[in-house]
Short mmCIF file of C-alpha atoms and ligand atoms in Angstrom, two decimals:
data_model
loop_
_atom_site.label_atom_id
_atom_site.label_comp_id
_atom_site.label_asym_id
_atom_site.label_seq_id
_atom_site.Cartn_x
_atom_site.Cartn_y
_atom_site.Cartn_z
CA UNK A 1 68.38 32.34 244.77
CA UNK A 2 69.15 35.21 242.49
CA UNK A 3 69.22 38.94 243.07
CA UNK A 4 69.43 41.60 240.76
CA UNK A 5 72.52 44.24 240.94
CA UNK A 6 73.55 44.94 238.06
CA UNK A 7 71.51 44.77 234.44
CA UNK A 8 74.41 42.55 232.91
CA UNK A 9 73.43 40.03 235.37
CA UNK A 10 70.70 39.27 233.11
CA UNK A 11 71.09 37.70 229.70
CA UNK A 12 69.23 39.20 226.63
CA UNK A 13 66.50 35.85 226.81
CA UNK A 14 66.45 37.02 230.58
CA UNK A 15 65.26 40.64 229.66
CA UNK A 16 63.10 39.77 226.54
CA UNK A 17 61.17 37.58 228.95
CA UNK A 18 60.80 40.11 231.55
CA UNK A 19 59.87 42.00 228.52
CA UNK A 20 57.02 39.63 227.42
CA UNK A 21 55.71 39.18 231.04
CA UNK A 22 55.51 43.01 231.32
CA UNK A 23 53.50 42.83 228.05
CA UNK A 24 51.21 39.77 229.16
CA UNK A 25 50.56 41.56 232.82
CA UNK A 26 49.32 44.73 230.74
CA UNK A 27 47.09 42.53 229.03
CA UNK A 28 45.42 39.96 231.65
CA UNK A 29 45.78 42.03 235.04
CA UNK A 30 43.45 39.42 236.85
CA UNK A 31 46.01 36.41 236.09
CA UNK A 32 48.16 37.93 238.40
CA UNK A 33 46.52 39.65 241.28
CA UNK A 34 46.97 36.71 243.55
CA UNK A 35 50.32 35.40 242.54
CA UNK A 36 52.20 36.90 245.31
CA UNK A 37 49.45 36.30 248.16
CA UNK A 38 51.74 35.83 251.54
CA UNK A 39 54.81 37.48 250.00
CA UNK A 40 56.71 40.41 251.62
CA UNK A 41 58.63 43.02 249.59
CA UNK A 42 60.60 45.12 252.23
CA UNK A 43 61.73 48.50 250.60
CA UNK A 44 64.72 49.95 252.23
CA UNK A 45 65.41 53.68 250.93
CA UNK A 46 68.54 55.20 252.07
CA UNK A 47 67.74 58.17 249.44
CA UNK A 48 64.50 60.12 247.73
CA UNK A 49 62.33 58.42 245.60
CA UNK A 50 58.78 58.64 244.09
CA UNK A 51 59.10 56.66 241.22
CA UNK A 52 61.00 53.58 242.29
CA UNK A 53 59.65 53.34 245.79
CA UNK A 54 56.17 53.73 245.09
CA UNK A 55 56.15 51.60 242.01
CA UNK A 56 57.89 48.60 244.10
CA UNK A 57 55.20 49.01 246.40
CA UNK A 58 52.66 49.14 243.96
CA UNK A 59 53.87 46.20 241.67
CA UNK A 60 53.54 44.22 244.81
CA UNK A 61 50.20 44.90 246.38
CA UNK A 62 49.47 44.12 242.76
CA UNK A 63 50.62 40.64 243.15
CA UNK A 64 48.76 40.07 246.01
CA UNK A 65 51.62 40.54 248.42
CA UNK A 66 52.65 43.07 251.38
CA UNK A 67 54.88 45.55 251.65
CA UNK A 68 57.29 46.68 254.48
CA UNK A 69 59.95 49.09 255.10
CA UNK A 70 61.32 52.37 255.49
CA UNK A 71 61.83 55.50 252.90
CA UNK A 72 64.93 57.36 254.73
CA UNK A 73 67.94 56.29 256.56
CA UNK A 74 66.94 58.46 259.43
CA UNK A 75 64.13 56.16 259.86
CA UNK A 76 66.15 53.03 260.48
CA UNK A 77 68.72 51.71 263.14
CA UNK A 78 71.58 52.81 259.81
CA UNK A 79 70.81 56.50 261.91
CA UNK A 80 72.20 54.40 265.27
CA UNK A 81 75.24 53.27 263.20
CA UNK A 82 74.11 50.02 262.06
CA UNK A 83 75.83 48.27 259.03
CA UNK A 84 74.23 47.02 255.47
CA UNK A 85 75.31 44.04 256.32
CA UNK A 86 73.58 43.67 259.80
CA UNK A 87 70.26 45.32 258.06
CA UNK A 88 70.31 43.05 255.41
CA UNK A 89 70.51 40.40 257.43
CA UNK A 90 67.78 41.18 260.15
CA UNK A 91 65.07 42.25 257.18
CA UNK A 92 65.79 38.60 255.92
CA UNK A 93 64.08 37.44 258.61
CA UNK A 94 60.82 39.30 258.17
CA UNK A 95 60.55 39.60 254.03
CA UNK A 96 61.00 37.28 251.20
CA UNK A 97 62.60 40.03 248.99
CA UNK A 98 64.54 43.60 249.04
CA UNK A 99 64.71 46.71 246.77
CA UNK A 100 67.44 48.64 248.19
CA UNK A 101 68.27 52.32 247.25
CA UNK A 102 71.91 54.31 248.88
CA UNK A 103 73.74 57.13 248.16
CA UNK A 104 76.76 54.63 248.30
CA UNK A 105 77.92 52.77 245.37
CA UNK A 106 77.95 48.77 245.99
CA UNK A 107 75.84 48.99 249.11
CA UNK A 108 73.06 46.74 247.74
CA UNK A 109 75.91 44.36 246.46
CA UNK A 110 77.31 44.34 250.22
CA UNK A 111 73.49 43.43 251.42
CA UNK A 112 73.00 40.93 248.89
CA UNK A 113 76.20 39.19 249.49
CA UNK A 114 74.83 39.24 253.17
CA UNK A 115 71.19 38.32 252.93
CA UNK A 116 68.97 35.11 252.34
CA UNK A 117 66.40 36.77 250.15
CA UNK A 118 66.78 38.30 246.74
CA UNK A 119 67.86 42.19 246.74
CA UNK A 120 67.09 44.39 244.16
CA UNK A 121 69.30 47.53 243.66
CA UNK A 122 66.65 50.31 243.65
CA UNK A 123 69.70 52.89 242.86
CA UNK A 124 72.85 52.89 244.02
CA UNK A 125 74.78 56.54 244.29
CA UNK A 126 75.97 57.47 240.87
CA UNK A 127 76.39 53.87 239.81
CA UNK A 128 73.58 51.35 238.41
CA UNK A 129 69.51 51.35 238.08
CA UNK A 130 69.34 48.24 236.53
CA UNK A 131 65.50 48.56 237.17
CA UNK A 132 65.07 51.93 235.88
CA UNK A 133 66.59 50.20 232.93
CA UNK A 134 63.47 47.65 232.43
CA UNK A 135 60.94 50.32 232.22
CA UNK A 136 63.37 52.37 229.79
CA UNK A 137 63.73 48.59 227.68
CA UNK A 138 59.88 47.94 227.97
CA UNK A 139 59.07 51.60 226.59
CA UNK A 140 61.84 51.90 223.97
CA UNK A 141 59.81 48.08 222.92
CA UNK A 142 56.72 49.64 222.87
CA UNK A 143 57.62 52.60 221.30
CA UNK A 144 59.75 51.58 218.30
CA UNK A 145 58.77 48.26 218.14
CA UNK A 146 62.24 46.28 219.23
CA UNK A 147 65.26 46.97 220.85
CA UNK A 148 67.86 47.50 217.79
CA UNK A 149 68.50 49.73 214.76
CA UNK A 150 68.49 52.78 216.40
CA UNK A 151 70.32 56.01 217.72
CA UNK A 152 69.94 56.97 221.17
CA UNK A 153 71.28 60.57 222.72
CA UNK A 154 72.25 60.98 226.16
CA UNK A 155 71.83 64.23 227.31
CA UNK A 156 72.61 66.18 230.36
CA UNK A 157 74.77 64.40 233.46
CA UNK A 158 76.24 61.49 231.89
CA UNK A 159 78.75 61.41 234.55
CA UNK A 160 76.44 60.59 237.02
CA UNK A 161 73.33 59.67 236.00
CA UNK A 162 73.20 56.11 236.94
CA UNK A 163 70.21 55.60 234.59
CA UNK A 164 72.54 56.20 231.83
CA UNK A 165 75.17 53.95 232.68
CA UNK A 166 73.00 51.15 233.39
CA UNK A 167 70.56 51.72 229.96
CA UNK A 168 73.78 51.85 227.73
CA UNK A 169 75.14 48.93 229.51
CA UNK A 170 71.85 46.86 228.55
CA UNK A 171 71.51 48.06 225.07
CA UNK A 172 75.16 46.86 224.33
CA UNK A 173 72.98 43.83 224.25
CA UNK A 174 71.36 44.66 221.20
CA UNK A 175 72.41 44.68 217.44
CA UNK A 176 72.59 48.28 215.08
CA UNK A 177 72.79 50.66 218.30
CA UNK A 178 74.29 54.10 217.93
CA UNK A 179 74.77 56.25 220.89
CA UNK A 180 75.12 59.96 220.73
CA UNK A 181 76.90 61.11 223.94
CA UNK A 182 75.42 65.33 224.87
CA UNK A 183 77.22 66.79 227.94
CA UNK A 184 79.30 69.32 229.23
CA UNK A 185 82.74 68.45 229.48
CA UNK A 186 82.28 67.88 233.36
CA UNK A 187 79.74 65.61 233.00
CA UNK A 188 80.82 63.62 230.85
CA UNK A 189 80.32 59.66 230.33
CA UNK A 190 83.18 57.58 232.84
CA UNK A 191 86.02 56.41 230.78
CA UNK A 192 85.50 52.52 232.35
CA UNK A 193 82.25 52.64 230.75
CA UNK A 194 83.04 53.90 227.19
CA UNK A 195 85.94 50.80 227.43
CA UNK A 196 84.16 47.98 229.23
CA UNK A 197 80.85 48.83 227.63
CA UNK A 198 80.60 50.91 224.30
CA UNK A 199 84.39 50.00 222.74
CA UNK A 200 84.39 46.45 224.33
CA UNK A 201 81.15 45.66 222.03
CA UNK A 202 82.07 48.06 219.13
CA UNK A 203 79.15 50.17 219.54
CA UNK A 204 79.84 53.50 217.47
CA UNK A 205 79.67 56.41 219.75
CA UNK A 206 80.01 60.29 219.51
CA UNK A 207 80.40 62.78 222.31
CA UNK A 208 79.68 66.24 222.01
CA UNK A 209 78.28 69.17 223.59
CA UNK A 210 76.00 70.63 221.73
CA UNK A 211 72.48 69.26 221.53
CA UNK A 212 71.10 71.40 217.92
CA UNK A 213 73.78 69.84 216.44
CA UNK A 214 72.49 66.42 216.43
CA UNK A 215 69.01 66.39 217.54
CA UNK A 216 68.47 65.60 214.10
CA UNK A 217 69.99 62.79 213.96
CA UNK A 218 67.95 61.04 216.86
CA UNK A 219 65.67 58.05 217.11
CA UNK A 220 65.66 58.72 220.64
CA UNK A 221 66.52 61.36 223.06
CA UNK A 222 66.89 60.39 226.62
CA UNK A 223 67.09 63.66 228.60
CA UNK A 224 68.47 63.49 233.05
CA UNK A 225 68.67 65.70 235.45
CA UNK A 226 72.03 67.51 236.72
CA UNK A 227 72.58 65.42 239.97
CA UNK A 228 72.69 68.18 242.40
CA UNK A 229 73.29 65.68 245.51
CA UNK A 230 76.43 63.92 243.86
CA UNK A 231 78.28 67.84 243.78
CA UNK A 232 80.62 68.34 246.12
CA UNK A 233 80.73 71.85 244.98
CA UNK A 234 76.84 73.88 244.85
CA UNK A 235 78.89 76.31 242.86
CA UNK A 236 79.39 73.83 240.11
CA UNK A 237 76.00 72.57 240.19
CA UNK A 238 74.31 76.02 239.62
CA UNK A 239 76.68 76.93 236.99
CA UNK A 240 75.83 73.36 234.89
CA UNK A 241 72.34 73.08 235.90
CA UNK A 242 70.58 74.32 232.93
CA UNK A 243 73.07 73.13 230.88
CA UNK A 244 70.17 71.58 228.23
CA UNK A 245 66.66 72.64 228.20
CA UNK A 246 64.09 70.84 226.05
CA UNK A 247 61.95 73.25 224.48
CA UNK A 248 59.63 73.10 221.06
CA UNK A 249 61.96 75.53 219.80
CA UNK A 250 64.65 72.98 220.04
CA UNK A 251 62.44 70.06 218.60
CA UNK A 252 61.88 72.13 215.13
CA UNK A 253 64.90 69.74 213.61
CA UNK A 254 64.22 66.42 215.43
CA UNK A 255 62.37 63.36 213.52
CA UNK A 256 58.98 63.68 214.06
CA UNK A 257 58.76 59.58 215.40
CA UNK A 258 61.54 60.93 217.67
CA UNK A 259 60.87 59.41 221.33
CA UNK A 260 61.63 61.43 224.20
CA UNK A 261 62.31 59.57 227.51
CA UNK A 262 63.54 61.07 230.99
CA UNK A 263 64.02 58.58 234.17
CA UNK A 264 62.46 61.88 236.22
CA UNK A 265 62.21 63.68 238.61
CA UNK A 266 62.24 66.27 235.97
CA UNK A 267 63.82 69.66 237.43
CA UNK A 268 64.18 72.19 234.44
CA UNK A 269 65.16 69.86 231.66
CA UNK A 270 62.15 69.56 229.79
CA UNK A 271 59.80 72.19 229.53
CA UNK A 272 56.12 71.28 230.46
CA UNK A 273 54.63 72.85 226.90
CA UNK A 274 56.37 69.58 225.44
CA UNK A 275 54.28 66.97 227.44
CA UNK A 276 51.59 67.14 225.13
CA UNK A 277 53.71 66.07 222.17
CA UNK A 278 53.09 63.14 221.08
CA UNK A 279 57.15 62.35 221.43
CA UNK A 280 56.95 63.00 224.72
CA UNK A 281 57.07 59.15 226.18
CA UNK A 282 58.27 60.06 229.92
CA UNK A 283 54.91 59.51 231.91
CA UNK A 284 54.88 55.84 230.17
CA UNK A 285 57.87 54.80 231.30
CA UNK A 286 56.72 55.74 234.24
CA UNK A 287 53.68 53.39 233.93
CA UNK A 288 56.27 50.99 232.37
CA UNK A 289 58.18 50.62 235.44
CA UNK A 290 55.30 49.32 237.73
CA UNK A 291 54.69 46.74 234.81
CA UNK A 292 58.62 45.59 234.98
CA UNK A 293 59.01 45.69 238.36
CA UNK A 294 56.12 43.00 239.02
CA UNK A 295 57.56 41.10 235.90
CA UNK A 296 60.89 41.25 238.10
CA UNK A 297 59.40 40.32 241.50
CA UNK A 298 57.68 36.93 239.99
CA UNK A 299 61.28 36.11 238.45
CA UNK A 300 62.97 36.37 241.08
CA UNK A 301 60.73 34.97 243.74
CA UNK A 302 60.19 31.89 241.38
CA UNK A 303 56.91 32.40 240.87
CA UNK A 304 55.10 30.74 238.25
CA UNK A 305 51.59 32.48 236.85
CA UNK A 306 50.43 29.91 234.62
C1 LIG B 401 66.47 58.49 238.74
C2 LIG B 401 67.42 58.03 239.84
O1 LIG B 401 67.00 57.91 241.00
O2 LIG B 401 68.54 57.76 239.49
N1 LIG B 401 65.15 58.54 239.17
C3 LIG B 401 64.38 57.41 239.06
O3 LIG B 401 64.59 56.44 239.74
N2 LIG B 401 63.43 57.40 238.13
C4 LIG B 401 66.91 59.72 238.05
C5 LIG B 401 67.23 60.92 238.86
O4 LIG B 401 67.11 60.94 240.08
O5 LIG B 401 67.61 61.92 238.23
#
């Protein structure tokens, strides 16, 4: 039995399949309506969530399976003092699988290491979204047609953003990647990822803080969101909140097959008169996720759709 807590956990084959069965699902829908009949997904969320929640939930009702579970903390014994540990273990006895979102770092680790079903980390604090990373991987596929020879920017809270940290640590993966690092000096990428993950692999990297400066330069721009609930300060999170903001304006030097991706919620980061561009690739990935996520259940459930 295998869960998924981190994205290294999965080799490159691992993700190019998940890939291909994302691909296959978008083609032949029917093939796999029923594959999951009698299966439970039970999604605990500790924290907000549209995307990840609902797209679980919908991946698995369109697998034929059931869904149970609760979207806030305050919803759950954890609001009588009850442990991971102790959850993780009692919903093991009702589903066949977990996605797990907390504000605290490791927490799905700490229920996988104490559950008999696989757990998925749905987002844990300011660490990993390994599965935020799949829909990023199947729409950077889609979109450029592979997953190397290109330069990505990473704009906004790099410190934080725990789609970031998780997306660069997949693409080390991949051969000819370039990352562009965009942040204010606060926000800035953690130093045990630039060594374990971008030096460790020889990836060439730049940091700087000024988006005009490079936009040029990008094959893709992946924008985030200042993470207002990881401040311990709302001072500091006004004052870097609109540290970058997307506007056509700023898109007058950037390649016109540039591809602009955002894990959303979007707060002020993009402006909406870009949606319409055809660079602007954020609602897909979006879609993307839903297709991933049901290429992630069967895998890990064992399911075979023949
Ligand atoms: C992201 C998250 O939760 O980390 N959202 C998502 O899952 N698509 C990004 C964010 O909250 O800024």
């Amino acid at each position: 039995m295998r869960s998924l807590i981190d994205i290294l956990e999965l080799s490159t084959t691992e993700l190019d399949e998940l890939i291909a069965t994302a691909e296959d699902i978008i083609k032949n829908p029917a093939k796999y309506s029923e594959a999951c009949k009698g299966k439970k997904l039970a999604s605990l969320f500790f924290e907000p969530s549209t995307r990840t929640r609902l797209s679980f939930e919908a991946a698995m009702y369109e697998l034929g399976g059931n869904v149970l579970g609760f979207s806030e903390a305050a919803s759950s014994s954890t609001a009588k003092g009850e442990s991971v540990a102790d959850t993780a273990k009692t919903v093991s006895c009702y589903a066949d699988i977990i996605a797990m979102r907390h504000p605290k770092e490791g927490a799905p680790l700490v229920a996988a290491m104490n559950s008999s079903i696989p757990v998925i980390n749905a987002g844990d604090g300011g660490h990993n979204h390994p599965t935020q990373t799949l829909a990023d991987l199947l729409t950077i596929k889609r979109e450029k047609g592979g997953l190397s020879g290109f330069t990505i920017g990473f704009c906004g809270d790099l410190k934080f953003g725990r789609t970031v940290h998780s997306l660069i640590a997949a693409l080390s993966r991949y051969a000819g990647i370039k990352v562009v690092l965009i942040s204010p000096e606060e926000l800035k990428l953690p130093s045990y990822i630039k060594k374990d993950i971008l030096k460790k692999n020889n990836i060439p990297y730049t940091q700087t803080e000024n988006l005009d400066e490079v936009i040029g330069d990008l094959d893709i721009l992946y924008m985030t969101r200042v993470q207002r609930e990881r401040f311990f300060n709302e001072a500091d999170y006004v004052r870097l909140k609109d540290s970058y903001i997307l506007t056509p304006k700023k898109l007058e030097n950037a390649k016109a097959d540039l591809t602009i991706m955002h894990p959303l919620p979007r707060v002020n980061e993009i402006s909406v008169a870009i949606d319409n561009d055809p660079r602007a690739c954020y609602f897909k990935q979006v879609l993307n996720g839903k297709y991933m996520r049901m290429a992630l259940i069967l895998k890990l459930l064992e399911v075979d759709v023949k």
